[in-house]
Amino acid sequence: MAKVAFIGLGVMGYPMAGHLVKAGHEVKVYNRTQAKAEAWVAQHGGSFGKTPAEAAIDAEIVFVCVGNDQDLYQVTIEAEGALAGMKSGAVLVDHTTASAEAARKLAEVCNSQGYGFIDAPVSGGQAGAENGVLSVMCGGEAATYEKVAPVIDAYAKSQRLLGAAGAGQLAKMMNQICIAGLVQGLAEAIHFGQQAGMDVAEVIDVIQHGAAGSWQMVNRHKTMIEDHYDYGFAVDWMRKDLDIVLSEARRNGARLPVTAIVDQFYAEVQAMGGNRWDTSSLLKVLQKASS
Ligand code: NAP
């Protein structure tokens, strides 16, 4: 069993760190808002540090799951960040959805200071984190990945090393590109059915088993029909991810016409006050336009 640190006890990090305890690892946590770290220790045992550096002392693996690139730099390479406390040979595993550029930069800094680095963004949402069934997309060196993979297993249904540092983040971008188009397609089908006077739930009950079926269709159609949008991944987070995707596409020359326009539809959701609504709220934009 390993001695590990977990930095960032948000919607995702809190349950992920809990699974590490359940798998028998010794876990020290850090959270910017200390009350959350105290609550986590009260629930799971272990201990907490007052800074990321303090949490990282003695850990063989330091996991991070914070918001964006800037947050990631703050808790790793800036003052009192994890790297200031890590011991030689320890590995930093980053579960934040961040840019590939940030992953490459962190890999370089870690390697130059005698640490390993794996970028490991996740998919599966809050439920996936709580149930320990996340998909984990990894980038980095094979020998480093082999050290951390058995520990990541505590909250993963599937995980794989997909290339050098940054490859995990690029894979997560492909994941978000798929989701953007899928959710817009589902929203348009529901909107069309409602305009046509169909029993949309009945129709989806039939078509979800055919070629149009998807995770989004199975898990979100009922709540979309009921006009409920508080089921997981928030629009603000999705726009952060699509910004990363579209910046990378500008660099690598990929054409993403649908992703770019769906990003604008999410901007409209934000303008409607839907920053914290879940990503299936694209339906609201269509309904507003035809009301
Ligand atoms: P969250 O609930 O907002 O939690 C973010 C965590 O990061 C909190 O612990 C927060 O601390 C900490 N944090 C943020 N900025 C920080 C900073 N500058 N310094 C120190 N700590 C900082 O977010 P989440 O939903 O867990 O998401 C975390 C990451 O996973 C994001 O990159 C997100 O895109 C990705 N992700 C999320 C989902 C999902 O369904 N939620 C699914 C897949 C991937 P405080 O408690 O002090 O605010």
mmCIF file with all atom_site columns, N, CA and C in Angstrom, residues 13-78:
data_model
loop_
_atom_site.group_PDB
_atom_site.id
_atom_site.type_symbol
_atom_site.label_atom_id
_atom_site.label_alt_id
_atom_site.label_comp_id
_atom_site.label_asym_id
_atom_site.label_entity_id
_atom_site.label_seq_id
_atom_site.pdbx_PDB_ins_code
_atom_site.Cartn_x
_atom_site.Cartn_y
_atom_site.Cartn_z
_atom_site.occupancy
_atom_site.B_iso_or_equiv
_atom_site.pdbx_formal_charge
_atom_site.auth_seq_id
_atom_site.auth_comp_id
_atom_site.auth_asym_id
_atom_site.auth_atom_id
_atom_site.pdbx_PDB_model_num
ATOM 1   N N  . GLY A 1 13 ? -12.514 15.440 -6.397  1.00 0.00 ? 13 GLY A N  1
ATOM 2   C CA . GLY A 1 13 ? -11.396 15.036 -5.540  1.00 0.00 ? 13 GLY A CA 1
ATOM 3   C C  . GLY A 1 13 ? -11.825 14.425 -4.218  1.00 0.00 ? 13 GLY A C  1
ATOM 4   N N  . TYR A 1 14 ? -12.880 14.965 -3.623  1.00 0.00 ? 14 TYR A N  1
ATOM 5   C CA . TYR A 1 14 ? -13.316 14.480 -2.303  1.00 0.00 ? 14 TYR A CA 1
ATOM 6   C C  . TYR A 1 14 ? -13.613 12.975 -2.333  1.00 0.00 ? 14 TYR A C  1
ATOM 7   N N  . PRO A 1 15 ? -14.494 12.516 -3.228  1.00 0.00 ? 15 PRO A N  1
ATOM 8   C CA . PRO A 1 15 ? -14.741 11.064 -3.256  1.00 0.00 ? 15 PRO A CA 1
ATOM 9   C C  . PRO A 1 15 ? -13.551 10.255 -3.780  1.00 0.00 ? 15 PRO A C  1
ATOM 10  N N  . MET A 1 16 ? -12.771 10.810 -4.707  1.00 0.00 ? 16 MET A N  1
ATOM 11  C CA . MET A 1 16 ? -11.610 10.063 -5.228  1.00 0.00 ? 16 MET A CA 1
ATOM 12  C C  . MET A 1 16 ? -10.620 9.773  -4.099  1.00 0.00 ? 16 MET A C  1
ATOM 13  N N  . ALA A 1 17 ? -10.357 10.794 -3.283  1.00 0.00 ? 17 ALA A N  1
ATOM 14  C CA . ALA A 1 17 ? -9.435  10.607 -2.148  1.00 0.00 ? 17 ALA A CA 1
ATOM 15  C C  . ALA A 1 17 ? -10.003 9.580  -1.173  1.00 0.00 ? 17 ALA A C  1
ATOM 16  N N  . GLY A 1 18 ? -11.324 9.578  -1.016  1.00 0.00 ? 18 GLY A N  1
ATOM 17  C CA . GLY A 1 18 ? -11.976 8.596  -0.134  1.00 0.00 ? 18 GLY A CA 1
ATOM 18  C C  . GLY A 1 18 ? -11.750 7.170  -0.627  1.00 0.00 ? 18 GLY A C  1
ATOM 19  N N  . HIS A 1 19 ? -11.811 6.971  -1.946  1.00 0.00 ? 19 HIS A N  1
ATOM 20  C CA . HIS A 1 19 ? -11.578 5.627  -2.493  1.00 0.00 ? 19 HIS A CA 1
ATOM 21  C C  . HIS A 1 19 ? -10.148 5.148  -2.229  1.00 0.00 ? 19 HIS A C  1
ATOM 22  N N  . LEU A 1 20 ? -9.212  6.100  -2.182  1.00 0.00 ? 20 LEU A N  1
ATOM 23  C CA . LEU A 1 20 ? -7.818  5.710  -1.901  1.00 0.00 ? 20 LEU A CA 1
ATOM 24  C C  . LEU A 1 20 ? -7.705  5.132  -0.492  1.00 0.00 ? 20 LEU A C  1
ATOM 25  N N  . VAL A 1 21 ? -8.436  5.739  0.461   1.00 0.00 ? 21 VAL A N  1
ATOM 26  C CA . VAL A 1 21 ? -8.434  5.213  1.836   1.00 0.00 ? 21 VAL A CA 1
ATOM 27  C C  . VAL A 1 21 ? -9.054  3.817  1.850   1.00 0.00 ? 21 VAL A C  1
ATOM 28  N N  . LYS A 1 22 ? -10.197 3.689  1.160   1.00 0.00 ? 22 LYS A N  1
ATOM 29  C CA . LYS A 1 22 ? -10.894 2.384  1.143   1.00 0.00 ? 22 LYS A CA 1
ATOM 30  C C  . LYS A 1 22 ? -10.007 1.298  0.542   1.00 0.00 ? 22 LYS A C  1
ATOM 31  N N  . ALA A 1 23 ? -9.118  1.678  -0.388  1.00 0.00 ? 23 ALA A N  1
ATOM 32  C CA . ALA A 1 23 ? -8.213  0.693  -1.008  1.00 0.00 ? 23 ALA A CA 1
ATOM 33  C C  . ALA A 1 23 ? -7.010  0.398  -0.111  1.00 0.00 ? 23 ALA A C  1
ATOM 34  N N  . GLY A 1 24 ? -6.929  1.074  1.044   1.00 0.00 ? 24 GLY A N  1
ATOM 35  C CA . GLY A 1 24 ? -5.879  0.752  2.016   1.00 0.00 ? 24 GLY A CA 1
ATOM 36  C C  . GLY A 1 24 ? -4.669  1.678  1.998   1.00 0.00 ? 24 GLY A C  1
ATOM 37  N N  . HIS A 1 25 ? -4.727  2.743  1.204   1.00 0.00 ? 25 HIS A N  1
ATOM 38  C CA . HIS A 1 25 ? -3.574  3.655  1.139   1.00 0.00 ? 25 HIS A CA 1
ATOM 39  C C  . HIS A 1 25 ? -3.607  4.657  2.297   1.00 0.00 ? 25 HIS A C  1
ATOM 40  N N  . GLU A 1 26 ? -2.430  5.143  2.642   1.00 0.00 ? 26 GLU A N  1
ATOM 41  C CA . GLU A 1 26 ? -2.332  6.166  3.696   1.00 0.00 ? 26 GLU A CA 1
ATOM 42  C C  . GLU A 1 26 ? -2.431  7.530  3.008   1.00 0.00 ? 26 GLU A C  1
ATOM 43  N N  . VAL A 1 27 ? -3.472  8.317  3.340   1.00 0.00 ? 27 VAL A N  1
ATOM 44  C CA . VAL A 1 27 ? -3.755  9.526  2.561   1.00 0.00 ? 27 VAL A CA 1
ATOM 45  C C  . VAL A 1 27 ? -3.670  10.793 3.422   1.00 0.00 ? 27 VAL A C  1
ATOM 46  N N  . LYS A 1 28 ? -2.906  11.775 2.924   1.00 0.00 ? 28 LYS A N  1
ATOM 47  C CA . LYS A 1 28 ? -2.885  13.108 3.546   1.00 0.00 ? 28 LYS A CA 1
ATOM 48  C C  . LYS A 1 28 ? -3.451  14.081 2.522   1.00 0.00 ? 28 LYS A C  1
ATOM 49  N N  . VAL A 1 29 ? -4.435  14.882 2.907   1.00 0.00 ? 29 VAL A N  1
ATOM 50  C CA . VAL A 1 29 ? -5.111  15.746 1.938   1.00 0.00 ? 29 VAL A CA 1
ATOM 51  C C  . VAL A 1 29 ? -4.759  17.213 2.164   1.00 0.00 ? 29 VAL A C  1
ATOM 52  N N  . TYR A 1 30 ? -5.029  18.020 1.143   1.00 0.00 ? 30 TYR A N  1
ATOM 53  C CA . TYR A 1 30 ? -4.969  19.482 1.274   1.00 0.00 ? 30 TYR A CA 1
ATOM 54  C C  . TYR A 1 30 ? -6.162  20.043 0.524   1.00 0.00 ? 30 TYR A C  1
ATOM 55  N N  . ASN A 1 31 ? -6.830  21.025 1.107   1.00 0.00 ? 31 ASN A N  1
ATOM 56  C CA . ASN A 1 31 ? -7.847  21.777 0.381   1.00 0.00 ? 31 ASN A CA 1
ATOM 57  C C  . ASN A 1 31 ? -7.735  23.245 0.760   1.00 0.00 ? 31 ASN A C  1
ATOM 58  N N  . ARG A 1 32 ? -7.857  24.116 -0.267  1.00 0.00 ? 32 ARG A N  1
ATOM 59  C CA . ARG A 1 32 ? -7.723  25.564 -0.023  1.00 0.00 ? 32 ARG A CA 1
ATOM 60  C C  . ARG A 1 32 ? -8.677  26.022 1.077   1.00 0.00 ? 32 ARG A C  1
ATOM 61  N N  . THR A 1 33 ? -9.934  25.611 1.006   1.00 0.00 ? 33 THR A N  1
ATOM 62  C CA . THR A 1 33 ? -10.887 25.892 2.077   1.00 0.00 ? 33 THR A CA 1
ATOM 63  C C  . THR A 1 33 ? -10.721 24.774 3.104   1.00 0.00 ? 33 THR A C  1
ATOM 64  N N  . GLN A 1 34 ? -10.070 25.111 4.220   1.00 0.00 ? 34 GLN A N  1
ATOM 65  C CA . GLN A 1 34 ? -9.637  24.051 5.152   1.00 0.00 ? 34 GLN A CA 1
ATOM 66  C C  . GLN A 1 34 ? -10.793 23.257 5.742   1.00 0.00 ? 34 GLN A C  1
ATOM 67  N N  . ALA A 1 35 ? -11.966 23.902 5.877   1.00 0.00 ? 35 ALA A N  1
ATOM 68  C CA . ALA A 1 35 ? -13.118 23.207 6.478   1.00 0.00 ? 35 ALA A CA 1
ATOM 69  C C  . ALA A 1 35 ? -13.422 21.906 5.731   1.00 0.00 ? 35 ALA A C  1
ATOM 70  N N  . LYS A 1 36 ? -13.223 21.912 4.398   1.00 0.00 ? 36 LYS A N  1
ATOM 71  C CA . LYS A 1 36 ? -13.490 20.700 3.610   1.00 0.00 ? 36 LYS A CA 1
ATOM 72  C C  . LYS A 1 36 ? -12.484 19.604 3.932   1.00 0.00 ? 36 LYS A C  1
ATOM 73  N N  . ALA A 1 37 ? -11.235 20.005 4.166   1.00 0.00 ? 37 ALA A N  1
ATOM 74  C CA . ALA A 1 37 ? -10.197 19.019 4.522   1.00 0.00 ? 37 ALA A CA 1
ATOM 75  C C  . ALA A 1 37 ? -10.519 18.416 5.894   1.00 0.00 ? 37 ALA A C  1
ATOM 76  N N  . GLU A 1 38 ? -10.986 19.285 6.797   1.00 0.00 ? 38 GLU A N  1
ATOM 77  C CA . GLU A 1 38 ? -11.339 18.796 8.144   1.00 0.00 ? 38 GLU A CA 1
ATOM 78  C C  . GLU A 1 38 ? -12.511 17.820 8.058   1.00 0.00 ? 38 GLU A C  1
ATOM 79  N N  . ALA A 1 39 ? -13.516 18.160 7.258   1.00 0.00 ? 39 ALA A N  1
ATOM 80  C CA . ALA A 1 39 ? -14.679 17.275 7.099   1.00 0.00 ? 39 ALA A CA 1
ATOM 81  C C  . ALA A 1 39 ? -14.254 15.939 6.488   1.00 0.00 ? 39 ALA A C  1
ATOM 82  N N  . TRP A 1 40 ? -13.327 16.014 5.511   1.00 0.00 ? 40 TRP A N  1
ATOM 83  C CA . TRP A 1 40 ? -12.862 14.779 4.842   1.00 0.00 ? 40 TRP A CA 1
ATOM 84  C C  . TRP A 1 40 ? -12.137 13.877 5.850   1.00 0.00 ? 40 TRP A C  1
ATOM 85  N N  . VAL A 1 41 ? -11.272 14.471 6.670   1.00 0.00 ? 41 VAL A N  1
ATOM 86  C CA . VAL A 1 41 ? -10.530 13.676 7.669   1.00 0.00 ? 41 VAL A CA 1
ATOM 87  C C  . VAL A 1 41 ? -11.502 13.086 8.698   1.00 0.00 ? 41 VAL A C  1
ATOM 88  N N  . ALA A 1 42 ? -12.516 13.879 9.076   1.00 0.00 ? 42 ALA A N  1
ATOM 89  C CA . ALA A 1 42 ? -13.504 13.369 10.040  1.00 0.00 ? 42 ALA A CA 1
ATOM 90  C C  . ALA A 1 42 ? -14.232 12.151 9.462   1.00 0.00 ? 42 ALA A C  1
ATOM 91  N N  . GLN A 1 43 ? -14.459 12.178 8.157   1.00 0.00 ? 43 GLN A N  1
ATOM 92  C CA . GLN A 1 43 ? -15.193 11.075 7.521   1.00 0.00 ? 43 GLN A CA 1
ATOM 93  C C  . GLN A 1 43 ? -14.308 9.867  7.202   1.00 0.00 ? 43 GLN A C  1
ATOM 94  N N  . HIS A 1 44 ? -13.067 10.141 6.775   1.00 0.00 ? 44 HIS A N  1
ATOM 95  C CA . HIS A 1 44 ? -12.248 9.035  6.241   1.00 0.00 ? 44 HIS A CA 1
ATOM 96  C C  . HIS A 1 44 ? -11.023 8.683  7.076   1.00 0.00 ? 44 HIS A C  1
ATOM 97  N N  . GLY A 1 45 ? -10.688 9.518  8.068   1.00 0.00 ? 45 GLY A N  1
ATOM 98  C CA . GLY A 1 45 ? -9.418  9.295  8.770   1.00 0.00 ? 45 GLY A CA 1
ATOM 99  C C  . GLY A 1 45 ? -8.303  9.983  8.001   1.00 0.00 ? 45 GLY A C  1
ATOM 100 N N  . GLY A 1 46 ? -7.071  9.521  8.158   1.00 0.00 ? 46 GLY A N  1
ATOM 101 C CA . GLY A 1 46 ? -5.949  10.182 7.482   1.00 0.00 ? 46 GLY A CA 1
ATOM 102 C C  . GLY A 1 46 ? -5.643  11.512 8.143   1.00 0.00 ? 46 GLY A C  1
ATOM 103 N N  . SER A 1 47 ? -5.014  12.420 7.396   1.00 0.00 ? 47 SER A N  1
ATOM 104 C CA . SER A 1 47 ? -4.646  13.713 7.984   1.00 0.00 ? 47 SER A CA 1
ATOM 105 C C  . SER A 1 47 ? -4.668  14.777 6.895   1.00 0.00 ? 47 SER A C  1
ATOM 106 N N  . PHE A 1 48 ? -4.549  16.054 7.308   1.00 0.00 ? 48 PHE A N  1
ATOM 107 C CA . PHE A 1 48 ? -4.485  17.103 6.285   1.00 0.00 ? 48 PHE A CA 1
ATOM 108 C C  . PHE A 1 48 ? -3.309  18.037 6.539   1.00 0.00 ? 48 PHE A C  1
ATOM 109 N N  . GLY A 1 49 ? -2.812  18.627 5.435   1.00 0.00 ? 49 GLY A N  1
ATOM 110 C CA . GLY A 1 49 ? -1.739  19.606 5.527   1.00 0.00 ? 49 GLY A CA 1
ATOM 111 C C  . GLY A 1 49 ? -2.313  21.006 5.364   1.00 0.00 ? 49 GLY A C  1
ATOM 112 N N  . LYS A 1 50 ? -1.585  22.009 5.893   1.00 0.00 ? 50 LYS A N  1
ATOM 113 C CA . LYS A 1 50 ? -2.085  23.396 5.785   1.00 0.00 ? 50 LYS A CA 1
ATOM 114 C C  . LYS A 1 50 ? -1.688  24.038 4.457   1.00 0.00 ? 50 LYS A C  1
ATOM 115 N N  . THR A 1 51 ? -0.744  23.413 3.755   1.00 0.00 ? 51 THR A N  1
ATOM 116 C CA . THR A 1 51 ? -0.349  23.874 2.419   1.00 0.00 ? 51 THR A CA 1
ATOM 117 C C  . THR A 1 51 ? -0.175  22.623 1.550   1.00 0.00 ? 51 THR A C  1
ATOM 118 N N  . PRO A 1 52 ? -0.190  22.790 0.219   1.00 0.00 ? 52 PRO A N  1
ATOM 119 C CA . PRO A 1 52 ? 0.075   21.625 -0.638  1.00 0.00 ? 52 PRO A CA 1
ATOM 120 C C  . PRO A 1 52 ? 1.450   21.018 -0.337  1.00 0.00 ? 52 PRO A C  1
ATOM 121 N N  . ALA A 1 53 ? 2.438   21.873 -0.072  1.00 0.00 ? 53 ALA A N  1
ATOM 122 C CA . ALA A 1 53 ? 3.795   21.369 0.222   1.00 0.00 ? 53 ALA A CA 1
ATOM 123 C C  . ALA A 1 53 ? 3.775   20.486 1.460   1.00 0.00 ? 53 ALA A C  1
ATOM 124 N N  . GLU A 1 54 ? 3.058   20.921 2.482   1.00 0.00 ? 54 GLU A N  1
ATOM 125 C CA . GLU A 1 54 ? 2.999   20.146 3.731   1.00 0.00 ? 54 GLU A CA 1
ATOM 126 C C  . GLU A 1 54 ? 2.308   18.793 3.504   1.00 0.00 ? 54 GLU A C  1
ATOM 127 N N  . ALA A 1 55 ? 1.248   18.800 2.702   1.00 0.00 ? 55 ALA A N  1
ATOM 128 C CA . ALA A 1 55 ? 0.543   17.532 2.430   1.00 0.00 ? 55 ALA A CA 1
ATOM 129 C C  . ALA A 1 55 ? 1.436   16.560 1.654   1.00 0.00 ? 55 ALA A C  1
ATOM 130 N N  . ALA A 1 56 ? 2.334   17.111 0.816   1.00 0.00 ? 56 ALA A N  1
ATOM 131 C CA . ALA A 1 56 ? 3.123   16.268 -0.095  1.00 0.00 ? 56 ALA A CA 1
ATOM 132 C C  . ALA A 1 56 ? 4.344   15.619 0.564   1.00 0.00 ? 56 ALA A C  1
ATOM 133 N N  . ILE A 1 57 ? 4.740   16.118 1.742   1.00 0.00 ? 57 ILE A N  1
ATOM 134 C CA . ILE A 1 57 ? 5.941   15.583 2.400   1.00 0.00 ? 57 ILE A CA 1
ATOM 135 C C  . ILE A 1 57 ? 5.762   14.078 2.617   1.00 0.00 ? 57 ILE A C  1
ATOM 136 N N  . ASP A 1 58 ? 6.790   13.304 2.248   1.00 0.00 ? 58 ASP A N  1
ATOM 137 C CA . ASP A 1 58 ? 6.786   11.847 2.466   1.00 0.00 ? 58 ASP A CA 1
ATOM 138 C C  . ASP A 1 58 ? 5.894   11.054 1.514   1.00 0.00 ? 58 ASP A C  1
ATOM 139 N N  . ALA A 1 59 ? 5.066   11.721 0.696   1.00 0.00 ? 59 ALA A N  1
ATOM 140 C CA . ALA A 1 59 ? 4.165   10.959 -0.189  1.00 0.00 ? 59 ALA A CA 1
ATOM 141 C C  . ALA A 1 59 ? 4.951   10.348 -1.354  1.00 0.00 ? 59 ALA A C  1
ATOM 142 N N  . GLU A 1 60 ? 4.577   9.116  -1.717  1.00 0.00 ? 60 GLU A N  1
ATOM 143 C CA . GLU A 1 60 ? 5.177   8.500  -2.909  1.00 0.00 ? 60 GLU A CA 1
ATOM 144 C C  . GLU A 1 60 ? 4.484   9.037  -4.165  1.00 0.00 ? 60 GLU A C  1
ATOM 145 N N  . ILE A 1 61 ? 3.183   9.303  -4.027  1.00 0.00 ? 61 ILE A N  1
ATOM 146 C CA . ILE A 1 61 ? 2.407   9.862  -5.145  1.00 0.00 ? 61 ILE A CA 1
ATOM 147 C C  . ILE A 1 61 ? 1.608   11.047 -4.622  1.00 0.00 ? 61 ILE A C  1
ATOM 148 N N  . VAL A 1 62 ? 1.619   12.152 -5.374  1.00 0.00 ? 62 VAL A N  1
ATOM 149 C CA . VAL A 1 62 ? 0.812   13.326 -5.019  1.00 0.00 ? 62 VAL A CA 1
ATOM 150 C C  . VAL A 1 62 ? -0.234  13.515 -6.115  1.00 0.00 ? 62 VAL A C  1
ATOM 151 N N  . PHE A 1 63 ? -1.495  13.358 -5.765  1.00 0.00 ? 63 PHE A N  1
ATOM 152 C CA . PHE A 1 63 ? -2.591  13.549 -6.714  1.00 0.00 ? 63 PHE A CA 1
ATOM 153 C C  . PHE A 1 63 ? -3.103  14.982 -6.598  1.00 0.00 ? 63 PHE A C  1
ATOM 154 N N  . VAL A 1 64 ? -3.475  15.551 -7.754  1.00 0.00 ? 64 VAL A N  1
ATOM 155 C CA . VAL A 1 64 ? -4.045  16.897 -7.766  1.00 0.00 ? 64 VAL A CA 1
ATOM 156 C C  . VAL A 1 64 ? -5.337  16.865 -8.576  1.00 0.00 ? 64 VAL A C  1
ATOM 157 N N  . CYS A 1 65 ? -6.388  17.550 -8.086  1.00 0.00 ? 65 CYS A N  1
ATOM 158 C CA . CYS A 1 65 ? -7.614  17.702 -8.884  1.00 0.00 ? 65 CYS A CA 1
ATOM 159 C C  . CYS A 1 65 ? -8.218  19.066 -8.559  1.00 0.00 ? 65 CYS A C  1
ATOM 160 N N  . VAL A 1 66 ? -7.741  20.106 -9.265  1.00 0.00 ? 66 VAL A N  1
ATOM 161 C CA . VAL A 1 66 ? -8.242  21.466 -9.036  1.00 0.00 ? 66 VAL A CA 1
ATOM 162 C C  . VAL A 1 66 ? -8.923  21.966 -10.311 1.00 0.00 ? 66 VAL A C  1
ATOM 163 N N  . GLY A 1 67 ? -9.138  23.291 -10.437 1.00 0.00 ? 67 GLY A N  1
ATOM 164 C CA . GLY A 1 67 ? -9.996  23.785 -11.512 1.00 0.00 ? 67 GLY A CA 1
ATOM 165 C C  . GLY A 1 67 ? -9.362  23.852 -12.892 1.00 0.00 ? 67 GLY A C  1
ATOM 166 N N  . ASN A 1 68 ? -8.354  24.765 -13.040 1.00 0.00 ? 68 ASN A N  1
ATOM 167 C CA . ASN A 1 68 ? -7.799  25.034 -14.372 1.00 0.00 ? 68 ASN A CA 1
ATOM 168 C C  . ASN A 1 68 ? -6.276  25.170 -14.301 1.00 0.00 ? 68 ASN A C  1
ATOM 169 N N  . ASP A 1 69 ? -5.667  25.563 -15.423 1.00 0.00 ? 69 ASP A N  1
ATOM 170 C CA . ASP A 1 69 ? -4.195  25.656 -15.492 1.00 0.00 ? 69 ASP A CA 1
ATOM 171 C C  . ASP A 1 69 ? -3.628  26.497 -14.346 1.00 0.00 ? 69 ASP A C  1
ATOM 172 N N  . GLN A 1 70 ? -4.243  27.672 -14.146 1.00 0.00 ? 70 GLN A N  1
ATOM 173 C CA . GLN A 1 70 ? -3.708  28.603 -13.147 1.00 0.00 ? 70 GLN A CA 1
ATOM 174 C C  . GLN A 1 70 ? -3.766  28.010 -11.740 1.00 0.00 ? 70 GLN A C  1
ATOM 175 N N  . ASP A 1 71 ? -4.889  27.366 -11.427 1.00 0.00 ? 71 ASP A N  1
ATOM 176 C CA . ASP A 1 71 ? -5.032  26.719 -10.105 1.00 0.00 ? 71 ASP A CA 1
ATOM 177 C C  . ASP A 1 71 ? -3.980  25.619 -9.950  1.00 0.00 ? 71 ASP A C  1
ATOM 178 N N  . LEU A 1 72 ? -3.774  24.905 -11.047 1.00 0.00 ? 72 LEU A N  1
ATOM 179 C CA . LEU A 1 72 ? -2.813  23.802 -11.045 1.00 0.00 ? 72 LEU A CA 1
ATOM 180 C C  . LEU A 1 72 ? -1.396  24.310 -10.749 1.00 0.00 ? 72 LEU A C  1
ATOM 181 N N  . TYR A 1 73 ? -1.007  25.400 -11.419 1.00 0.00 ? 73 TYR A N  1
ATOM 182 C CA . TYR A 1 73 ? 0.332   25.962 -11.157 1.00 0.00 ? 73 TYR A CA 1
ATOM 183 C C  . TYR A 1 73 ? 0.431   26.397 -9.690  1.00 0.00 ? 73 TYR A C  1
ATOM 184 N N  . GLN A 1 74 ? -0.674  27.002 -9.205  1.00 0.00 ? 74 GLN A N  1
ATOM 185 C CA . GLN A 1 74 ? -0.648  27.512 -7.827  1.00 0.00 ? 74 GLN A CA 1
ATOM 186 C C  . GLN A 1 74 ? -0.366  26.407 -6.807  1.00 0.00 ? 74 GLN A C  1
ATOM 187 N N  . VAL A 1 75 ? -1.009  25.254 -6.984  1.00 0.00 ? 75 VAL A N  1
ATOM 188 C CA . VAL A 1 75 ? -0.858  24.198 -5.967  1.00 0.00 ? 75 VAL A CA 1
ATOM 189 C C  . VAL A 1 75 ? 0.342   23.275 -6.231  1.00 0.00 ? 75 VAL A C  1
ATOM 190 N N  . THR A 1 76 ? 1.070   23.526 -7.333  1.00 0.00 ? 76 THR A N  1
ATOM 191 C CA . THR A 1 76 ? 2.222   22.647 -7.620  1.00 0.00 ? 76 THR A CA 1
ATOM 192 C C  . THR A 1 76 ? 3.543   23.416 -7.618  1.00 0.00 ? 76 THR A C  1
ATOM 193 N N  . ILE A 1 77 ? 3.713   24.341 -8.590  1.00 0.00 ? 77 ILE A N  1
ATOM 194 C CA . ILE A 1 77 ? 5.049   24.936 -8.757  1.00 0.00 ? 77 ILE A CA 1
ATOM 195 C C  . ILE A 1 77 ? 5.207   26.305 -8.098  1.00 0.00 ? 77 ILE A C  1
ATOM 196 N N  . GLU A 1 78 ? 4.106   26.914 -7.655  1.00 0.00 ? 78 GLU A N  1
ATOM 197 C CA . GLU A 1 78 ? 4.252   28.224 -7.013  1.00 0.00 ? 78 GLU A CA 1
ATOM 198 C C  . GLU A 1 78 ? 4.582   28.048 -5.525  1.00 0.00 ? 78 GLU A C  1
#
